[in-house]
Coordinates of C-alpha atoms and ligand atoms in Angstrom, one line a residue:
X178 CA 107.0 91.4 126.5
X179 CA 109.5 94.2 126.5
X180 CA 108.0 95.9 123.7
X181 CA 104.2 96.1 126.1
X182 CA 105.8 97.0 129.1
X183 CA 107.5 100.0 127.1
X184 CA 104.2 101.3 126.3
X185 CA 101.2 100.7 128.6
X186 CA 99.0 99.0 126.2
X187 CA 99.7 100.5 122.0
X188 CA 101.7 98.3 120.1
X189 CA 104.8 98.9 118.7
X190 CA 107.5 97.6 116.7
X191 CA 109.7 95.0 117.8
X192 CA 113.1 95.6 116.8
X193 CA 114.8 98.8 115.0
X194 CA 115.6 96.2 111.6
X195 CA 111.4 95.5 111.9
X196 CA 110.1 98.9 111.6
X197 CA 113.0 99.8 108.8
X198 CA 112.1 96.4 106.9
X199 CA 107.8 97.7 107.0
X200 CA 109.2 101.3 107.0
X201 CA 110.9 100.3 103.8
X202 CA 108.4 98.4 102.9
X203 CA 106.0 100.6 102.9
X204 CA 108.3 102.8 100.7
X205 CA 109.1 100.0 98.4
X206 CA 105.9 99.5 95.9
X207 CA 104.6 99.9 92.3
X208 CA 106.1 102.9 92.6
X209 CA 109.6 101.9 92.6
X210 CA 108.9 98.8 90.5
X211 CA 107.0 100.1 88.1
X212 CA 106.2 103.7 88.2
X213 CA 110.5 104.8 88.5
X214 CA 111.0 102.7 85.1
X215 CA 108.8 103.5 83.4
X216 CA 109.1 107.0 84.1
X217 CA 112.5 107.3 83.7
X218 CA 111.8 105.5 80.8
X219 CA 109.8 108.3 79.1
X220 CA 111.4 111.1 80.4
X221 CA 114.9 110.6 78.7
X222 CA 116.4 108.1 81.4
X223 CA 119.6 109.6 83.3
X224 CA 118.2 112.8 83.8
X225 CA 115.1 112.0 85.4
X226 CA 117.1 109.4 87.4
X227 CA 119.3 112.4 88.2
X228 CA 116.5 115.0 89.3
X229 CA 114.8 112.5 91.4
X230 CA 117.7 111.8 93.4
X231 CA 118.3 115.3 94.0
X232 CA 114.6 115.8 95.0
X233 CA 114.6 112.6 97.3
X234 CA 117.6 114.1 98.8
X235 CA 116.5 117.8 98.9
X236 CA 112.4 117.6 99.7
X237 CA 111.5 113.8 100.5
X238 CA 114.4 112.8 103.1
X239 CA 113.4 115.8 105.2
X240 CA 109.5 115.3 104.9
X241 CA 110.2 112.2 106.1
X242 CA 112.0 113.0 109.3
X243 CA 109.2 115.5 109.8
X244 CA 106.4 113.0 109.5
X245 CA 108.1 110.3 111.4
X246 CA 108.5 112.5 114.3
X247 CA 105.0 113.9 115.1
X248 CA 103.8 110.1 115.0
X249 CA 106.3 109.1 117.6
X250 CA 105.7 112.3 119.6
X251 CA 101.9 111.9 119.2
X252 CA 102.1 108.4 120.3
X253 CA 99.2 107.9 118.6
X254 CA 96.8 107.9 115.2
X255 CA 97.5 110.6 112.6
X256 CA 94.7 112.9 114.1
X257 CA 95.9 112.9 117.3
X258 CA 99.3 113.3 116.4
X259 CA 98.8 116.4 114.6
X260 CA 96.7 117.6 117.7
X261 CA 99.7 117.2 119.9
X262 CA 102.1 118.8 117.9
X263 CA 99.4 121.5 117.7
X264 CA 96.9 121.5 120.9
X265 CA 95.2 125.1 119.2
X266 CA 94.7 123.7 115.8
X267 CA 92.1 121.1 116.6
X268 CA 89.7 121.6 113.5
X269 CA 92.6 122.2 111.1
X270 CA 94.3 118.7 113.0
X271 CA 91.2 116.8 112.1
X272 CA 90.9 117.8 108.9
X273 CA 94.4 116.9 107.8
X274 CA 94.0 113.6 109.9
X275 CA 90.6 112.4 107.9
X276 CA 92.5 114.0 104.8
X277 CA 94.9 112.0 104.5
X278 CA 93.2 109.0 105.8
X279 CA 90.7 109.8 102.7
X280 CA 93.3 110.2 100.3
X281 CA 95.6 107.0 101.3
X282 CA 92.2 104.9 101.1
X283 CA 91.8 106.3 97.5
X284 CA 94.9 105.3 96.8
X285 CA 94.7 101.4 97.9
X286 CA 91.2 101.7 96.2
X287 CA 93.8 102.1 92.9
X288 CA 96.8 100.3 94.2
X289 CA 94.9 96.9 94.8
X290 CA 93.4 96.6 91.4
X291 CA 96.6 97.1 89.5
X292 CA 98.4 94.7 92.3
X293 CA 95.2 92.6 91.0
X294 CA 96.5 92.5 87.4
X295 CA 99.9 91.6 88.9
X296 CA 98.8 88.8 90.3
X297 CA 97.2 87.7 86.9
X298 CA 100.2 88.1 85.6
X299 CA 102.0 85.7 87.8
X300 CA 99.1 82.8 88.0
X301 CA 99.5 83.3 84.3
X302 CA 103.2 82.9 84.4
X303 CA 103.5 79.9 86.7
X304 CA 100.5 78.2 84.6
X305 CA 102.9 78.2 81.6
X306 CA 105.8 77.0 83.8
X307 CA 103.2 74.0 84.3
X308 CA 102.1 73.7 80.7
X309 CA 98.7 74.8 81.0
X310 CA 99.2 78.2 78.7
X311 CA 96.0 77.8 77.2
X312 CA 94.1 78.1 80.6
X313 CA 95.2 81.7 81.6
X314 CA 93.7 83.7 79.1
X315 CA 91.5 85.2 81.5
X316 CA 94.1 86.1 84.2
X317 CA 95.7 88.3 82.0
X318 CA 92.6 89.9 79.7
X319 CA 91.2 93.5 80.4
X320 CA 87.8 92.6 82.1
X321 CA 85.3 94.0 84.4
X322 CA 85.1 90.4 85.8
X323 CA 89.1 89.7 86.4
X324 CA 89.7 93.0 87.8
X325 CA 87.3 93.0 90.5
X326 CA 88.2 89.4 91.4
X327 CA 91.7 90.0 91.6
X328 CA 91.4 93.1 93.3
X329 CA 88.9 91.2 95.6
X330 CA 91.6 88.5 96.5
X331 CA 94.6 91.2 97.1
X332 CA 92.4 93.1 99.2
X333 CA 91.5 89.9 101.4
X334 CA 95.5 89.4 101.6
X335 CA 95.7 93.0 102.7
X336 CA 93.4 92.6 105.4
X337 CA 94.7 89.2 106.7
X338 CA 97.9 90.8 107.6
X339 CA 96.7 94.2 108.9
X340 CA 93.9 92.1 111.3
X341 CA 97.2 90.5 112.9
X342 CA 98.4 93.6 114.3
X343 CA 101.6 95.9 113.8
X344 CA 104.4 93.7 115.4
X345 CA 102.3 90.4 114.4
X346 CA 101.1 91.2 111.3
X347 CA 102.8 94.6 109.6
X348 CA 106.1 93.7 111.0
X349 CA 106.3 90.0 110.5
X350 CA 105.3 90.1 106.7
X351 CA 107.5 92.8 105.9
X352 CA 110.6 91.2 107.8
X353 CA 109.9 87.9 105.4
X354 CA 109.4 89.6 102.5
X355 CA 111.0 92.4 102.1
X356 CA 114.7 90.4 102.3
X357 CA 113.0 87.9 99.7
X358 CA 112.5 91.2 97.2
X359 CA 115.7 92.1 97.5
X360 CA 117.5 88.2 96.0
X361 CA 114.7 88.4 93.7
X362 CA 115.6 91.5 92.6
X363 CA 119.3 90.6 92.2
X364 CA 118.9 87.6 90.5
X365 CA 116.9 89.7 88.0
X366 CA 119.7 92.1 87.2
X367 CA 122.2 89.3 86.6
X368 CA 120.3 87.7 84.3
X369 CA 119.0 90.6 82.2
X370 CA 122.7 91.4 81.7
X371 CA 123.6 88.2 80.2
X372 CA 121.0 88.9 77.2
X373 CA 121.9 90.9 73.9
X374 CA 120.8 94.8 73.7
X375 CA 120.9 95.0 77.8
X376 CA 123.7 97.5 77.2
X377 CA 121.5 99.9 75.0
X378 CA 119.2 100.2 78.3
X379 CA 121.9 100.9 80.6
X380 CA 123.1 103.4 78.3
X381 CA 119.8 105.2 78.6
X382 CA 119.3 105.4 82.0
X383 CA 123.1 106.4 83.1
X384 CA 124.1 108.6 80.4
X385 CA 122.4 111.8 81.0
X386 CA 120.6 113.7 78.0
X387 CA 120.0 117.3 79.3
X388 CA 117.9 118.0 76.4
X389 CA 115.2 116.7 78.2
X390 CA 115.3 118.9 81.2
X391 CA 111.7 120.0 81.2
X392 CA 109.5 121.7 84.0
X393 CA 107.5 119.1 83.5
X394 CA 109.8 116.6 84.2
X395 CA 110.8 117.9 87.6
X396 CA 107.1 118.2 89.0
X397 CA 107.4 114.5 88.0
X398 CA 110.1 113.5 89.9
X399 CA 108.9 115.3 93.0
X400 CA 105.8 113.6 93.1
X401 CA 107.1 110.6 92.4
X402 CA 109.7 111.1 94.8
X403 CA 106.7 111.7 97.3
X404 CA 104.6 108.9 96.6
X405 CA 107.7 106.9 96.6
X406 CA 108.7 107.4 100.3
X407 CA 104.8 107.3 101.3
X408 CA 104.6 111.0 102.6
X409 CA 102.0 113.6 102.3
X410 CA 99.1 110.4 103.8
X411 CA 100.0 110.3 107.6
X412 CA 101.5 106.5 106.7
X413 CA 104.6 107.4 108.1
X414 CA 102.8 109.4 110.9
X415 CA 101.1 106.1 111.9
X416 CA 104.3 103.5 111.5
X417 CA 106.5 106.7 113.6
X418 CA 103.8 106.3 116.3
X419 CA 104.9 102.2 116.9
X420 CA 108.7 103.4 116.8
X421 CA 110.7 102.9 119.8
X422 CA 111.8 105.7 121.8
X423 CA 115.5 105.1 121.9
X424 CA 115.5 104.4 118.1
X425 CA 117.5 107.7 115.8
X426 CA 115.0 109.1 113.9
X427 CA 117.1 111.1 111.3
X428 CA 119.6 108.0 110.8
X429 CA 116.6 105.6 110.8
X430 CA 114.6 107.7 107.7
X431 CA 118.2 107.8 105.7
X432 CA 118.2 104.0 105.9
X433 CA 114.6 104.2 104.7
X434 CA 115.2 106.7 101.8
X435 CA 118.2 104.8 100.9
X436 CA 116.7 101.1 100.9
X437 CA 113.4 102.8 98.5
X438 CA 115.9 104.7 96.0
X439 CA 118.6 101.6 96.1
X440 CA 115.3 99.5 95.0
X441 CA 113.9 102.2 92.3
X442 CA 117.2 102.6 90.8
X443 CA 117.6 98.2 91.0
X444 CA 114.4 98.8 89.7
X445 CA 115.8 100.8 86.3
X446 CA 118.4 99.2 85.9
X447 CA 116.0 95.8 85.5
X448 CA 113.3 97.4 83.4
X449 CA 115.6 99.6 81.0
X450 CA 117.9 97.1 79.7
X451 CA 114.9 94.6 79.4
X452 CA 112.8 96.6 77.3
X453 CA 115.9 97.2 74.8
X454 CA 116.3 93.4 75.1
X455 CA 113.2 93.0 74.0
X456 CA 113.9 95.5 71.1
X457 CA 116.5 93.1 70.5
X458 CA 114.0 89.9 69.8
X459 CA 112.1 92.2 67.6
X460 CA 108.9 93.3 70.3
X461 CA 107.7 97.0 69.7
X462 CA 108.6 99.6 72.4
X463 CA 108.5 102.9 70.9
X464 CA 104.9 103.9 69.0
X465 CA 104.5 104.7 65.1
X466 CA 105.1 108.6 66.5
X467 CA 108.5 107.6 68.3
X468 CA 107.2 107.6 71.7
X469 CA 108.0 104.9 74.0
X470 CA 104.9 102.9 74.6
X471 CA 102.6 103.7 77.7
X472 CA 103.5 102.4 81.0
X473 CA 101.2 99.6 81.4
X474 CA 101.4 98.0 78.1
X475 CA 105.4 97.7 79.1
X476 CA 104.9 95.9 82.2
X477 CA 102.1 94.1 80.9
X478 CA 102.9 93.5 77.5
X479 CA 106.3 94.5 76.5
X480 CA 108.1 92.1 79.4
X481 CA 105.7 89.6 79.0
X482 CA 106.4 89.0 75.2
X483 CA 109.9 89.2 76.0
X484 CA 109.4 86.6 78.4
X485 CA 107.8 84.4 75.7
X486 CA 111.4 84.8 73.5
X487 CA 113.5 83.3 76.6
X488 CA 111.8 79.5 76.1
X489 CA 111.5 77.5 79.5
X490 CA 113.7 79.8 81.3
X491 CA 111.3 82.6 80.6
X492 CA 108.4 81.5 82.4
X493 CA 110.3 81.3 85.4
X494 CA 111.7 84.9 85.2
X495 CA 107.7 85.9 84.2
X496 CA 107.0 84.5 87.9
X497 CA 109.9 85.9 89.6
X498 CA 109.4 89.4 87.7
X499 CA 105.4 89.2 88.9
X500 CA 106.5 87.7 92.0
X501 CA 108.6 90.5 93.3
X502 CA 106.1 93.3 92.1
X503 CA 103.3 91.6 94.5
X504 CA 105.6 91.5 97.4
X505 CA 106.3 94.8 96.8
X506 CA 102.8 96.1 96.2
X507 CA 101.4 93.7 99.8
X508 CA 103.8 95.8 102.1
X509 CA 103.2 99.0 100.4
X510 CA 99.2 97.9 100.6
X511 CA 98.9 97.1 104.4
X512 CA 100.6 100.2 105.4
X513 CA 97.6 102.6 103.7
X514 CA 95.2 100.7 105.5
X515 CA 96.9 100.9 108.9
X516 CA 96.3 104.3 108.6
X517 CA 92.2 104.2 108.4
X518 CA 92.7 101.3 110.8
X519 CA 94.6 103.2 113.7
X520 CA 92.5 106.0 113.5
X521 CA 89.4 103.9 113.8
X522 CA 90.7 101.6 116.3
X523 CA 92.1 104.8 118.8
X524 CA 88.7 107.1 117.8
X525 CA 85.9 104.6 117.7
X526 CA 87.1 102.5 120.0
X527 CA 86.3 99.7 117.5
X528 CA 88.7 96.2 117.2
X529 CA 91.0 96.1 114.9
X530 CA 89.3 93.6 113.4
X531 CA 86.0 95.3 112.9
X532 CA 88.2 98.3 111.7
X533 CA 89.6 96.4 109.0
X534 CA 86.6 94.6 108.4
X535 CA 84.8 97.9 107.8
X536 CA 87.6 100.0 106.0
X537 CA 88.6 97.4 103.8
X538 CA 84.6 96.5 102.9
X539 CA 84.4 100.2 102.2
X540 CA 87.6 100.3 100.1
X541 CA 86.4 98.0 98.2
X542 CA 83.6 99.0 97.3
X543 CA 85.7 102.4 96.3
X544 CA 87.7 99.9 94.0
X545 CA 84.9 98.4 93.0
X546 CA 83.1 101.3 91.9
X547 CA 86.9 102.5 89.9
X548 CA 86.4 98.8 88.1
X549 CA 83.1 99.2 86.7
X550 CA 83.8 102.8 85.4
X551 CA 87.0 102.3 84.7
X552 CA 87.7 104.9 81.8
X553 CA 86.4 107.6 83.9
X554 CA 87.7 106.9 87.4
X555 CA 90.7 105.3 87.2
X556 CA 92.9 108.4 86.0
X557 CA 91.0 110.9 87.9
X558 CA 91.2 109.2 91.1
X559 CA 95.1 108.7 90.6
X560 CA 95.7 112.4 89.5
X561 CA 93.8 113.7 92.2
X562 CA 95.0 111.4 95.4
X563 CA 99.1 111.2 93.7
X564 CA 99.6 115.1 91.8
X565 CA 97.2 116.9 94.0
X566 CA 96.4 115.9 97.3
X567 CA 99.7 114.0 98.5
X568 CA 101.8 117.3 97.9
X569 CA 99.2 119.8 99.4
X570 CA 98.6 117.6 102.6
X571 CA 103.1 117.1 103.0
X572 CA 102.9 121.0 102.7
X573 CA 100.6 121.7 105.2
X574 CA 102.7 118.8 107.9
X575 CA 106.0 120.7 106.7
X576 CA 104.1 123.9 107.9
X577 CA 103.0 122.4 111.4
X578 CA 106.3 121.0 111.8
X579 CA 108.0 124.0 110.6
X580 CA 106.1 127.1 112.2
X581 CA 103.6 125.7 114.7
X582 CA 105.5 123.1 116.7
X583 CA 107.4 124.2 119.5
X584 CA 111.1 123.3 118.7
X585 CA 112.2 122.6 122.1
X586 CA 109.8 119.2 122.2
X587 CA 110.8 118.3 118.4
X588 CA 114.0 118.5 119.6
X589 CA 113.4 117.0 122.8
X590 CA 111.3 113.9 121.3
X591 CA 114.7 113.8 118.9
X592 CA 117.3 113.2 121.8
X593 CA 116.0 110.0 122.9
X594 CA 117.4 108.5 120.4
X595 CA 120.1 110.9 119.5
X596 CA 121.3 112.7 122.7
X597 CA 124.1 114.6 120.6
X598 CA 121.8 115.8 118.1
X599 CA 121.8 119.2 119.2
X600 CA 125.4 119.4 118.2
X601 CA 125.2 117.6 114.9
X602 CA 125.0 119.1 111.6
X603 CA 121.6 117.7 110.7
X604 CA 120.1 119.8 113.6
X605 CA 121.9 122.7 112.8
X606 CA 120.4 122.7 109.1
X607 CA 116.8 120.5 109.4
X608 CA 114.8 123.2 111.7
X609 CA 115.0 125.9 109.6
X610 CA 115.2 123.9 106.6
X611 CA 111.4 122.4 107.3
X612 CA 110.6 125.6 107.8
X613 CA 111.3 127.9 105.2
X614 CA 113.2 125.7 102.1
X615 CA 110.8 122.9 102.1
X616 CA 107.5 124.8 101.4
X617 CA 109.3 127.5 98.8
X618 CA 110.7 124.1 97.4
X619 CA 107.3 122.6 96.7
X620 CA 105.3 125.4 96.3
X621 CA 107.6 126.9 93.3
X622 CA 107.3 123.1 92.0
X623 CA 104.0 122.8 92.5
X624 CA 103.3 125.8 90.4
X625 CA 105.2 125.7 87.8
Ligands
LIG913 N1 105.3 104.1 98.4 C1 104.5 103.2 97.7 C2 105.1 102.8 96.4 O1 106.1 103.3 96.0 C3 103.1 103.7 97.5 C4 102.5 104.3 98.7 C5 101.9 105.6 98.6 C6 102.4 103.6 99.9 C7 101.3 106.1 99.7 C8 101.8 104.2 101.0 C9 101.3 105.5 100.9 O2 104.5 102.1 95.6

């Protein structure tokens, strides 16, 4: 009741801890579960952990304070969020609007069919817990048919809870389940530190290596550290638009970035340790050439066959492992589709459940088509939605936020929830900091 009469009719988030739980949520996906790991992983351990923190700190915190803001100021879908901030740039608001609403449904058209293989993985887990080994082969074989089922079903799960609404739906979900992640996720690290070789991964990832300080390595970390926190896709556009007024949007996105880089570090310090224990029981990690395995065959096969080597108790941690990763991947999920789902909703003047109907008919399809031409797709469409287009489309909001927007209403739409912000550090740095360090910061990345 309080939350309608705040706003005429748009919804919004219930409570501060609700939009920080889907906020987070959001934030919290494959990315941190899988794609930190196994990155760090490759790229020498501590000092990639050590660059990404400095670029979540240094590029991603900001960008998110920027991006949160023009939603709530914009009251509204990412189009017409950019339009207020900029009532000239009409043309150049819709484009980045449909932009990133493009680009974020690109990206679920990828996230849900890996999410699909996830949740093979955990049928096939909890199958074995039951005995029934032997009927799972399917769940967890590289098919045309399996993948587009799975997908199929993750996708359906995606849509239930985005037809709900924000505060029935987006908020509710991510409230249950984010909390459940995070036991999940502790009980994990106890127990992979009571096995043998644990302490040869934990080496790894805290003991920096500088020798492996490459470019390379740094344009890694900033787009992961992007596609991490959800920026650069008008996602946290849209979830700023349902924030309260009175809520502090600077200390709000801190709790954010520090919730998605507590979880991705959690994250490392689960996956490095278990992929020496499974050194330990004798599974390969590192190729003939020395390199450590690719990403997907150490979540899917690497864990899995160290599973196998725990006995009784390793069908349950198989389940748990899977579990976590598709709680992980459904909040991250429903929050790309709000975007296309606001937009269509607020522009069409359509239901929401039409919207989601429609957009999530057409993004699978998208998957669909990824499935059956899988070798050719898959890659391309992740390069060009997660390297190219996330970083180009935060460059261009840092640029409206930084240069276009007049400062008095940023700061202005600020004060609700911070009245002393004008004499706080963070304001004293952030403005001018959107404005000119950001954009060198990513261009100079970007290009080298
Ligand atoms: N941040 C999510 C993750 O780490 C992925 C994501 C990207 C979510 C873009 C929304 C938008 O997995």
């Amino acid at each position: 009741m309080v939350t309608l009469m705040a706003s005429s009719s748009r919804s919004q988030f219930s409570s501060r801890f609700g939009f920080i739980m889907a906020a987070a949520g959001s934030a919290v996906g494959l990315g941190n579960v899988w794609g930190f790991p196994t990155q760090a992983a490759s790229n020498g351990g501590a000092v990639f952990l050590f660059v990404y923190l400095i670029m979540v700190f240094l590029l991603a915190f900001p960008m998110l304070v920027a991006e949160l803001t023009i939603g709530r100021y914009g009251q509204s879908n990412a189009i017409r969020s950019f339009r207020s901030a900029w009532p000239k740039g009409k043309a150049f608001a819709i484009v980045l609007g449909i932009g990133g609403l493009i680009v974020v449904s690109l990206i679920l058209s990828f996230y849900s069919i890996v999410a699909g293989w996830l949740m093979g993985s955990f049928a096939d887990s909890s199958l074995n817990l039951v005995g029934l080994a032997d009927k799972s082969h399917w769940l967890t074989t590289f098919g045309t048919e399996r993948n587009l089922v799975l997908m199929v079903i993750f996708m359906l799960l995606t849509m239930h809870v985005v037809r709900s609404g924000v505060a029935d739906g987006i908020e509710k979900w991510s409230t249950r389940l984010m909390p459940l992640l995070f036991v999940l996720f502790g009980l994990l690290t106890v127990y992979i530190f009571t096995q043998d070789g644990s302490l040869e991964g934990l080496k790894m990832y805290l003991v920096p290596d500088f020798s492996h300080l490459t470019p390379e390595l740094v344009v890694s970390a900033m787009g992961q550290a992007f596609f991490s926190l959800s920026l650069g896709v008008c996602v946290m556009t849209t979830y700023g638009s349902y924030l309260q007024k009175d809520t502090n949007i600077p200390k709000t996105a801190a709790q954010v970035a520090l919730i998605d880089t507590g979880v991705a570090f959690i994250a490392g310090l689960v996956v490095l340790p278990a992929m020496f224990v499974a050194k330990h029981h004798g599974v390969q990690i590192f190729s003939d050439s020395g390199t450590l395995l690719n990403s997907d065959t150490l979540v899917f096969t690497v864990l899995p066959a160290l599973f196998d080597t725990m006995g009784e108790m390793g069908a349950v941690v198989g389940a748990v492992f899977f579990l976590l990763m598709i709680i992980a991947a459904l909040t991250s999920s429903i929050s790309m589709l709000e975007v296309p789902v606001s937009c269509a909703t607020e522009e069409l003047k359509i239901s929401r459940n039409k919207a989601v109907l429609l957009i999530g008919g057409v993004v699978i399809i998208a998957s669909a088509a990824i499935v059956t031409n899988f070798n050719l797709l898959f890659g391309f469409v992740v390069n060009f939605t997660t390297v190219y287009s996330q970083p180009i489309i935060a460059l261009l909001i840092t640029l409206i936020v930084g240069w276009i927007w007049n400062r008095n209403q940023i700061l202005t739409e600020l004060k609700q929830g911070y009245p002393e912000i004008e004499k706080s550090l963070f304001w004293k740095i952030w403005p001018t900091y959107v404005r000119v360090v950001c954009p060198i910061l990513m261009l100079l990345v970007f290009f080298a």
